[in-house]
Amino acid sequence: MPDDPEEGMLSWDETVFRDEHVFEIDYVPETFKHRESQLQSLKYALRPAVRGARPLNTIVSGPPGTGKTTAVQKLFGELSAETDVRTVRVNCQVDSTRYAVFSRIFQGIFDYEPPSSGISFKKLFGQITDRLVEDEEVLVVALDDVNYLFYENEASDTLYSLLRAHEAHSGARIGVIVISSDLSLDVIDELDTRVQSVFRPEEVYFPVYDENDIVDILRERARRGFHDGVVGAPELDRVAELTAEKGDLRVGIDLLRRAGLNAEMRASRTVSVDDVNEAYDKSKYVHLSRSLRGLSESEQALVRVIAEHNGEQAGTVYDAFHEETDLGYTRYSEIINKLDQLGVIEATYADVGGRGRSRSLTLAYDPEAVLTRL
C-alpha cells in the first residue's frame, strides 16, 4: 500500500495510453502474427503483378475480425512502397454500386475525386484504363466487404467490368481481390454466368483465432498502445476470454481501448478486471455498430421500426415503415433481405391461422442496444 494515496492516480495531463491509434479499426500493425500461410498465399497471387503481368484473382473469406482486411492492407502497403504496382482498396460498405466502386478507383489513380455528376460510367471507366495503359501500370483492386455489392445486386456488373477491362481496352491489366465476411454467401454461385466464366479465383480462408493467438496479438497491441504496467496478465486474460467468446479480434482491440478509458475515468494508472467487464457491455456490439453505420437513412428507418414492432408480422412492420418513409413494398422487401443477410434481424416464416405463411421480424440484438446505436 503506497504511503501517498495519490501515487496510483493520474494527474490531469497524464494518460494510460502510449499510442491510442493502435486501437483504431484502421491500424495496420508492424508485426502481423498467426497469418503466415494466408500472407504467403496472397503473395503468390500478387507476384505476377510485380513482373508486369495480371495477378491471380483471389477470394479472401472468413468470419469478421480474423485479419482479412489487415492482411490485404499490409501487402498493399508493401507493393506501393517497393514496386510500381498500383493498389486500391474499396470499402463496399460505403461504395456499394458499380459507379461508386469505379469512382473510388478513379480517386486512387488520379488522387482526386471524379465529378459527382455529368460523367457517364463508360467515360469514367475509359479514363481509368487509359491512364493504366499510358503509365504501363498493373492495378490490383480489393473489394472489401464485397457482400454489400451482392446485397445491392451490383456485384456481377462490377466484377464483369473489372475482369473484362483488358478486352475493352487492350493493355489494361487489372487483378481483383474479393474480401467477404458473410459465411452464408457463396460468391461464385451468386454471380452471373457471364462473370463465372471469367472469374476463376484462388481462395484464401482466414479462420477464427484461437485463444492463445488472441492473447499473443492483444499482448502485443497492449504493449504498443499502453504505457508499461497499465494492463496486467489477469486483465489481458479476461479480455482474451471475452474476445474468444465472440470470435472477433476487433472486439478485443476495442475492449482494450475502452478499458483504458474506464481506468482514466477513475484517474487510475492501471486497468482493472472491472474496467474490462464494464467496457465489454459496449465492445460486444462492435460488429452491430459497424453494420448500422453502413446503412442508408431508409434502411436505418426500417431497423428503427422493427425495434418498435419487434417480433411482429412483416405486414404490420411494412405499414409502419411505409407511413414513415412513403417507400413501396419492393424496396421494403429488398431492405429486409439485406438486414437479414447482415445478421441485424431474423426473418422467420410461420403459419398464420389459416391465412398461409407470413414472416415475423425480430432484431438479432437487444432492441435498446440497437436504438442507441442508430
Short mmCIF file of C-alpha atoms in Angstrom, two decimals:
data_model
loop_
_atom_site.label_atom_id
_atom_site.label_comp_id
_atom_site.label_asym_id
_atom_site.label_seq_id
_atom_site.Cartn_x
_atom_site.Cartn_y
_atom_site.Cartn_z
CA MET A 1 0.00 0.00 0.00
CA PRO A 2 1.66 3.26 -1.01
CA ASP A 3 2.11 5.95 1.63
CA ASP A 4 0.84 8.61 -0.75
CA PRO A 5 -2.79 7.90 -1.73
CA GLU A 6 -2.27 9.92 -4.91
CA GLU A 7 0.64 7.75 -6.11
CA GLY A 8 -1.55 5.44 -8.17
CA MET A 9 -3.67 8.26 -9.57
CA LEU A 10 -3.35 10.06 -12.90
CA SER A 11 -2.97 13.81 -12.93
CA TRP A 12 -4.93 15.91 -15.45
CA ASP A 13 -2.19 15.93 -18.09
CA GLU A 14 -1.36 12.20 -17.86
CA THR A 15 -2.75 9.25 -19.78
CA VAL A 16 -2.51 5.46 -19.66
CA PHE A 17 -2.07 5.43 -23.46
CA ARG A 18 1.29 5.44 -25.19
CA ASP A 19 -0.38 5.48 -28.63
CA GLU A 20 -4.18 5.34 -28.74
CA HIS A 21 -4.19 4.95 -32.55
CA VAL A 22 -3.00 1.37 -32.01
CA PHE A 23 -6.59 0.54 -31.02
CA GLU A 24 -8.26 2.11 -34.07
CA ILE A 25 -10.01 -0.13 -36.59
CA ASP A 26 -7.79 1.03 -39.50
CA TYR A 27 -4.46 0.49 -37.69
CA VAL A 28 -2.09 -1.84 -39.55
CA PRO A 29 0.33 -3.46 -37.06
CA GLU A 30 4.04 -3.66 -37.83
CA THR A 31 4.06 -7.30 -36.79
CA PHE A 32 1.16 -9.34 -38.17
CA LYS A 33 1.11 -12.66 -36.35
CA HIS A 34 -0.60 -16.03 -36.89
CA ARG A 35 -1.50 -15.43 -40.54
CA GLU A 36 1.74 -16.54 -42.21
CA SER A 37 0.18 -19.12 -44.55
CA GLN A 38 -2.55 -16.71 -45.65
CA LEU A 39 0.01 -13.98 -46.38
CA GLN A 40 2.08 -16.43 -48.42
CA SER A 41 -0.98 -17.43 -50.47
CA LEU A 42 -1.82 -13.78 -51.15
CA LYS A 43 1.79 -13.01 -52.12
CA TYR A 44 1.71 -15.94 -54.54
CA ALA A 45 -1.42 -14.49 -56.18
CA LEU A 46 0.04 -10.97 -56.37
CA ARG A 47 3.55 -11.87 -57.55
CA PRO A 48 2.75 -11.78 -61.30
CA ALA A 49 1.79 -8.09 -60.90
CA VAL A 50 5.33 -7.27 -59.78
CA ARG A 51 6.56 -8.74 -63.08
CA GLY A 52 4.12 -6.57 -65.05
CA ALA A 53 1.50 -9.28 -65.63
CA ARG A 54 -2.08 -9.53 -64.42
CA PRO A 55 -2.17 -11.02 -60.90
CA LEU A 56 -4.27 -14.03 -59.98
CA ASN A 57 -7.76 -13.06 -58.85
CA THR A 58 -8.46 -14.11 -55.27
CA ILE A 59 -11.35 -14.62 -52.87
CA VAL A 60 -10.43 -13.89 -49.24
CA SER A 61 -13.06 -15.19 -46.84
CA GLY A 62 -13.55 -15.82 -43.14
CA PRO A 63 -15.59 -14.60 -40.16
CA PRO A 64 -15.43 -10.93 -39.10
CA GLY A 65 -12.34 -9.86 -37.17
CA THR A 66 -9.97 -12.55 -38.45
CA GLY A 67 -7.37 -10.32 -40.13
CA LYS A 68 -8.54 -10.32 -43.75
CA THR A 69 -8.50 -6.56 -44.32
CA THR A 70 -5.30 -6.09 -42.32
CA ALA A 71 -3.51 -8.74 -44.40
CA VAL A 72 -4.52 -7.07 -47.68
CA GLN A 73 -3.65 -3.58 -46.39
CA LYS A 74 -0.25 -4.82 -45.24
CA LEU A 75 0.58 -6.35 -48.62
CA PHE A 76 -0.80 -3.32 -50.49
CA GLY A 77 1.48 -1.13 -48.37
CA GLU A 78 4.48 -3.25 -49.30
CA LEU A 79 3.57 -3.23 -53.01
CA SER A 80 3.16 0.57 -53.03
CA ALA A 81 6.46 1.11 -51.22
CA GLU A 82 8.59 -1.40 -53.13
CA THR A 83 7.07 -1.77 -56.61
CA ASP A 84 5.23 0.15 -59.36
CA VAL A 85 2.02 -1.86 -58.84
CA ARG A 86 -1.00 0.40 -58.25
CA THR A 87 -3.31 -0.76 -55.44
CA VAL A 88 -6.79 0.47 -54.48
CA ARG A 89 -8.89 -0.87 -51.60
CA VAL A 90 -12.62 -0.15 -51.89
CA ASN A 91 -14.85 -0.37 -48.81
CA CYS A 92 -18.04 -1.76 -50.37
CA GLN A 93 -20.00 -1.00 -47.22
CA VAL A 94 -19.54 2.66 -48.23
CA ASP A 95 -19.25 2.27 -52.03
CA SER A 96 -21.93 -0.31 -52.81
CA THR A 97 -22.64 0.35 -56.52
CA ARG A 98 -20.53 -0.22 -59.62
CA TYR A 99 -20.30 3.52 -60.26
CA ALA A 100 -19.22 4.22 -56.66
CA VAL A 101 -16.57 1.47 -56.83
CA PHE A 102 -15.08 2.89 -60.03
CA SER A 103 -15.23 6.42 -58.62
CA ARG A 104 -13.12 5.19 -55.71
CA ILE A 105 -10.70 3.50 -58.15
CA PHE A 106 -10.52 6.75 -60.16
CA GLN A 107 -9.64 8.64 -56.97
CA GLY A 108 -6.95 6.07 -56.11
CA ILE A 109 -5.33 6.50 -59.52
CA PHE A 110 -5.70 10.25 -60.12
CA ASP A 111 -5.54 11.41 -56.47
CA TYR A 112 -8.73 13.44 -56.83
CA GLU A 113 -12.43 12.56 -56.99
CA PRO A 114 -14.28 12.45 -60.33
CA PRO A 115 -17.14 14.94 -60.84
CA SER A 116 -20.14 13.92 -58.73
CA SER A 117 -22.44 14.19 -61.75
CA GLY A 118 -22.34 14.57 -65.50
CA ILE A 119 -19.79 11.83 -66.25
CA SER A 120 -21.03 8.50 -67.59
CA PHE A 121 -19.75 5.17 -66.34
CA LYS A 122 -18.28 4.46 -69.78
CA LYS A 123 -16.22 7.66 -69.68
CA LEU A 124 -15.13 7.06 -66.07
CA PHE A 125 -14.09 3.53 -66.95
CA GLY A 126 -12.26 4.73 -70.05
CA GLN A 127 -10.25 7.34 -68.16
CA ILE A 128 -9.12 4.71 -65.64
CA THR A 129 -8.00 2.19 -68.27
CA ASP A 130 -6.39 4.91 -70.44
CA ARG A 131 -4.21 6.02 -67.53
CA LEU A 132 -3.21 2.43 -66.66
CA VAL A 133 -2.15 1.73 -70.24
CA GLU A 134 -0.42 5.11 -70.63
CA ASP A 135 1.62 4.60 -67.42
CA GLU A 136 2.09 0.86 -68.09
CA GLU A 137 0.80 0.12 -64.59
CA VAL A 138 -0.80 -3.01 -63.19
CA LEU A 139 -3.80 -2.30 -60.95
CA VAL A 140 -4.92 -4.52 -58.07
CA VAL A 141 -8.37 -3.72 -56.65
CA ALA A 142 -9.52 -5.10 -53.29
CA LEU A 143 -13.30 -5.16 -52.93
CA ASP A 144 -13.55 -5.23 -49.14
CA ASP A 145 -16.87 -6.39 -47.66
CA VAL A 146 -17.94 -7.40 -51.17
CA ASN A 147 -21.12 -8.87 -49.66
CA TYR A 148 -22.55 -5.32 -49.71
CA LEU A 149 -22.32 -5.32 -53.51
CA PHE A 150 -24.35 -8.54 -53.53
CA TYR A 151 -26.96 -7.06 -51.17
CA GLU A 152 -27.47 -4.24 -53.72
CA ASN A 153 -27.33 -6.60 -56.77
CA GLU A 154 -24.25 -4.76 -58.04
CA ALA A 155 -21.59 -7.46 -57.67
CA SER A 156 -21.84 -9.13 -61.09
CA ASP A 157 -21.75 -5.87 -63.08
CA THR A 158 -18.84 -4.54 -61.01
CA LEU A 159 -16.73 -7.67 -61.34
CA TYR A 160 -17.57 -8.08 -65.01
CA SER A 161 -16.27 -4.58 -65.79
CA LEU A 162 -13.06 -5.18 -63.82
CA LEU A 163 -12.39 -8.65 -65.24
CA ARG A 164 -13.14 -7.69 -68.85
CA ALA A 165 -11.18 -4.42 -68.77
CA HIS A 166 -8.38 -5.86 -70.93
CA GLU A 167 -10.92 -6.66 -73.66
CA ALA A 168 -12.49 -3.21 -73.57
CA HIS A 169 -9.06 -1.58 -73.60
CA SER A 170 -6.11 -3.58 -74.89
CA GLY A 171 -3.17 -3.45 -72.50
CA ALA A 172 -5.19 -2.79 -69.33
CA ARG A 173 -4.03 -5.16 -66.58
CA ILE A 174 -6.32 -5.42 -63.55
CA GLY A 175 -6.49 -8.05 -60.81
CA VAL A 176 -9.20 -8.37 -58.18
CA ILE A 177 -9.17 -9.44 -54.54
CA VAL A 178 -12.65 -10.08 -53.20
CA ILE A 179 -12.99 -9.96 -49.39
CA SER A 180 -16.09 -11.38 -47.72
CA SER A 181 -17.08 -11.84 -44.06
CA ASP A 182 -20.52 -13.29 -44.86
CA LEU A 183 -20.04 -17.04 -44.47
CA SER A 184 -23.53 -17.73 -45.85
CA LEU A 185 -22.57 -16.05 -49.14
CA ASP A 186 -21.19 -18.30 -51.88
CA VAL A 187 -19.53 -15.64 -54.01
CA ILE A 188 -19.13 -17.78 -57.15
CA ASP A 189 -22.65 -19.23 -57.07
CA GLU A 190 -24.25 -15.81 -56.63
CA LEU A 191 -22.51 -14.29 -59.68
CA ASP A 192 -23.99 -14.21 -63.19
CA THR A 193 -22.81 -16.99 -65.51
CA ARG A 194 -21.05 -14.37 -67.69
CA VAL A 195 -18.87 -13.49 -64.68
CA GLN A 196 -18.40 -17.10 -63.55
CA SER A 197 -16.89 -17.90 -66.94
CA VAL A 198 -14.02 -15.42 -66.40
CA PHE A 199 -13.68 -15.43 -62.61
CA ARG A 200 -11.57 -18.43 -61.55
CA PRO A 201 -10.09 -17.17 -58.30
CA GLU A 202 -7.59 -18.51 -55.83
CA GLU A 203 -9.21 -18.95 -52.41
CA VAL A 204 -7.63 -17.90 -49.11
CA TYR A 205 -9.52 -18.66 -45.88
CA PHE A 206 -8.97 -16.87 -42.56
CA PRO A 207 -10.23 -18.98 -39.63
CA VAL A 208 -11.18 -17.64 -36.20
CA TYR A 209 -8.13 -17.03 -33.99
CA ASP A 210 -7.76 -19.49 -31.10
CA GLU A 211 -7.44 -18.12 -27.57
CA ASN A 212 -3.63 -18.45 -27.47
CA ASP A 213 -3.36 -16.45 -30.69
CA ILE A 214 -5.73 -13.82 -29.30
CA VAL A 215 -3.64 -13.44 -26.11
CA ASP A 216 -0.47 -13.09 -28.17
CA ILE A 217 -1.94 -10.48 -30.54
CA LEU A 218 -3.62 -8.45 -27.79
CA ARG A 219 -0.48 -8.53 -25.63
CA GLU A 220 1.50 -7.01 -28.50
CA ARG A 221 -1.23 -4.44 -29.14
CA ALA A 222 -1.36 -3.53 -25.42
CA ARG A 223 2.45 -3.21 -25.31
CA ARG A 224 2.42 -0.71 -28.17
CA GLY A 225 -0.72 1.14 -27.10
CA PHE A 226 -0.35 1.43 -23.31
CA HIS A 227 2.42 2.61 -21.04
CA ASP A 228 4.31 -0.11 -19.15
CA GLY A 229 2.38 -1.79 -16.37
CA VAL A 230 -1.06 -0.47 -17.31
CA VAL A 231 -2.53 -3.88 -18.24
CA GLY A 232 -1.57 -6.92 -16.18
CA ALA A 233 -1.86 -10.63 -17.03
CA PRO A 234 -5.27 -11.18 -15.33
CA GLU A 235 -6.80 -8.26 -17.21
CA LEU A 236 -5.32 -9.37 -20.53
CA ASP A 237 -6.58 -12.93 -19.96
CA ARG A 238 -10.08 -11.58 -19.29
CA VAL A 239 -10.00 -9.52 -22.50
CA ALA A 240 -8.85 -12.61 -24.44
CA GLU A 241 -11.57 -14.78 -22.87
CA LEU A 242 -14.33 -12.35 -23.84
CA THR A 243 -12.83 -11.91 -27.33
CA ALA A 244 -12.72 -15.68 -27.87
CA GLU A 245 -16.42 -15.90 -26.93
CA LYS A 246 -17.25 -13.51 -29.78
CA GLY A 247 -14.64 -14.92 -32.19
CA ASP A 248 -13.90 -11.39 -33.42
CA LEU A 249 -10.49 -9.84 -32.71
CA ARG A 250 -11.95 -6.36 -33.20
CA VAL A 251 -13.98 -6.87 -30.03
CA GLY A 252 -10.75 -7.41 -28.06
CA ILE A 253 -8.99 -4.41 -29.55
CA ASP A 254 -11.96 -2.16 -28.84
CA LEU A 255 -12.21 -3.69 -25.36
CA LEU A 256 -8.61 -2.76 -24.54
CA ARG A 257 -9.23 0.85 -25.59
CA ARG A 258 -12.49 1.19 -23.65
CA ALA A 259 -10.98 -0.48 -20.56
CA GLY A 260 -8.14 2.07 -20.73
CA LEU A 261 -10.66 4.90 -20.94
CA ASN A 262 -12.52 3.47 -17.95
CA ALA A 263 -9.25 3.42 -15.96
CA GLU A 264 -8.65 7.06 -16.89
CA MET A 265 -12.20 7.90 -15.81
CA ARG A 266 -11.17 6.61 -12.36
CA ALA A 267 -7.88 8.54 -12.66
CA SER A 268 -6.13 5.17 -12.28
CA ARG A 269 -2.73 4.30 -13.77
CA THR A 270 -3.77 0.66 -14.24
CA VAL A 271 -6.67 -1.19 -15.85
CA SER A 272 -8.70 -3.47 -13.58
CA VAL A 273 -10.78 -6.55 -14.42
CA ASP A 274 -13.85 -4.47 -13.52
CA ASP A 275 -12.79 -1.90 -16.14
CA VAL A 276 -12.71 -4.73 -18.70
CA ASN A 277 -16.07 -6.19 -17.68
CA GLU A 278 -17.75 -2.78 -17.78
CA ALA A 279 -16.22 -1.99 -21.19
CA TYR A 280 -17.49 -5.27 -22.62
CA ASP A 281 -21.09 -4.04 -22.40
CA LYS A 282 -20.23 -1.72 -25.31
CA SER A 283 -17.40 -3.57 -27.05
CA LYS A 284 -19.50 -6.69 -27.64
CA TYR A 285 -21.58 -4.62 -30.08
CA VAL A 286 -18.63 -3.64 -32.33
CA HIS A 287 -19.99 -5.70 -35.24
CA LEU A 288 -23.51 -4.29 -34.80
CA SER A 289 -22.21 -0.69 -34.68
CA ARG A 290 -20.23 -1.23 -37.88
CA SER A 291 -23.23 -2.78 -39.67
CA LEU A 292 -25.57 0.06 -38.65
CA ARG A 293 -23.06 2.74 -39.70
CA GLY A 294 -23.15 1.46 -43.27
CA LEU A 295 -26.94 1.66 -43.64
CA SER A 296 -28.77 4.35 -45.60
CA GLU A 297 -31.41 6.57 -43.97
CA SER A 298 -34.29 4.40 -45.20
CA GLU A 299 -32.53 1.22 -44.05
CA GLN A 300 -31.94 2.72 -40.61
CA ALA A 301 -35.59 3.81 -40.55
CA LEU A 302 -36.68 0.20 -41.09
CA VAL A 303 -34.39 -1.03 -38.30
CA ARG A 304 -35.97 1.56 -36.02
CA VAL A 305 -39.48 0.43 -37.00
CA ILE A 306 -38.61 -3.23 -36.40
CA ALA A 307 -37.21 -2.32 -32.97
CA GLU A 308 -40.55 -0.69 -32.17
CA HIS A 309 -42.53 -3.69 -33.55
CA ASN A 310 -40.10 -6.44 -32.52
CA GLY A 311 -41.45 -9.93 -33.32
CA GLU A 312 -44.49 -8.69 -35.25
CA GLN A 313 -45.60 -9.84 -38.71
CA ALA A 314 -43.92 -8.39 -41.82
CA GLY A 315 -47.19 -6.81 -42.99
CA THR A 316 -47.60 -4.83 -39.79
CA VAL A 317 -43.98 -3.69 -39.95
CA TYR A 318 -44.41 -2.65 -43.59
CA ASP A 319 -47.44 -0.48 -42.78
CA ALA A 320 -45.44 1.41 -40.14
CA PHE A 321 -42.39 1.68 -42.43
CA HIS A 322 -44.46 2.94 -45.38
CA GLU A 323 -46.14 5.52 -43.18
CA GLU A 324 -42.72 6.83 -42.07
CA THR A 325 -40.83 6.73 -45.40
CA ASP A 326 -43.50 6.50 -48.15
CA LEU A 327 -41.42 3.73 -49.77
CA GLY A 328 -43.11 0.82 -51.55
CA TYR A 329 -43.17 -2.89 -50.77
CA THR A 330 -40.47 -3.85 -53.29
CA ARG A 331 -37.85 -1.62 -51.66
CA TYR A 332 -39.08 -2.72 -48.22
CA SER A 333 -38.57 -6.38 -49.16
CA GLU A 334 -35.07 -5.65 -50.52
CA ILE A 335 -34.05 -3.96 -47.26
CA ILE A 336 -35.49 -6.83 -45.18
CA ASN A 337 -33.36 -9.30 -47.14
CA LYS A 338 -30.25 -7.14 -46.70
CA LEU A 339 -30.77 -6.74 -42.93
CA ASP A 340 -31.36 -10.49 -42.64
CA GLN A 341 -28.14 -11.27 -44.55
CA LEU A 342 -26.24 -8.77 -42.39
CA GLY A 343 -27.43 -10.54 -39.25
CA VAL A 344 -29.12 -7.41 -37.88
CA ILE A 345 -32.57 -9.05 -37.94
CA GLU A 346 -34.00 -12.55 -38.06
CA ALA A 347 -36.85 -13.12 -40.51
CA THR A 348 -38.69 -16.35 -39.73
CA TYR A 349 -41.69 -17.85 -41.51
CA ALA A 350 -44.72 -19.10 -39.56
CA ASP A 351 -48.27 -20.25 -40.36
CA VAL A 352 -50.82 -17.56 -39.57
CA GLY A 353 -54.23 -19.03 -38.63
CA GLY A 354 -55.37 -20.47 -41.97
CA ARG A 355 -54.09 -17.45 -43.94
CA GLY A 356 -50.90 -19.09 -45.18
CA ARG A 357 -47.33 -18.34 -44.19
CA SER A 358 -46.03 -14.97 -43.06
CA ARG A 359 -42.67 -13.66 -41.92
CA SER A 360 -42.17 -12.38 -38.39
CA LEU A 361 -39.33 -9.89 -37.98
CA THR A 362 -37.14 -9.85 -34.87
CA LEU A 363 -33.94 -7.96 -34.08
CA ALA A 364 -30.92 -10.21 -33.61
CA TYR A 365 -29.76 -7.90 -30.80
CA ASP A 366 -31.30 -6.25 -27.77
CA PRO A 367 -33.66 -3.54 -29.17
CA GLU A 368 -32.32 -0.90 -26.78
CA ALA A 369 -28.73 -1.64 -27.86
CA VAL A 370 -29.79 -1.20 -31.49
CA LEU A 371 -31.73 2.03 -30.95
CA THR A 372 -28.90 3.69 -29.03
CA ARG A 373 -26.52 2.98 -31.95
CA LEU A 374 -28.70 4.35 -34.71
#
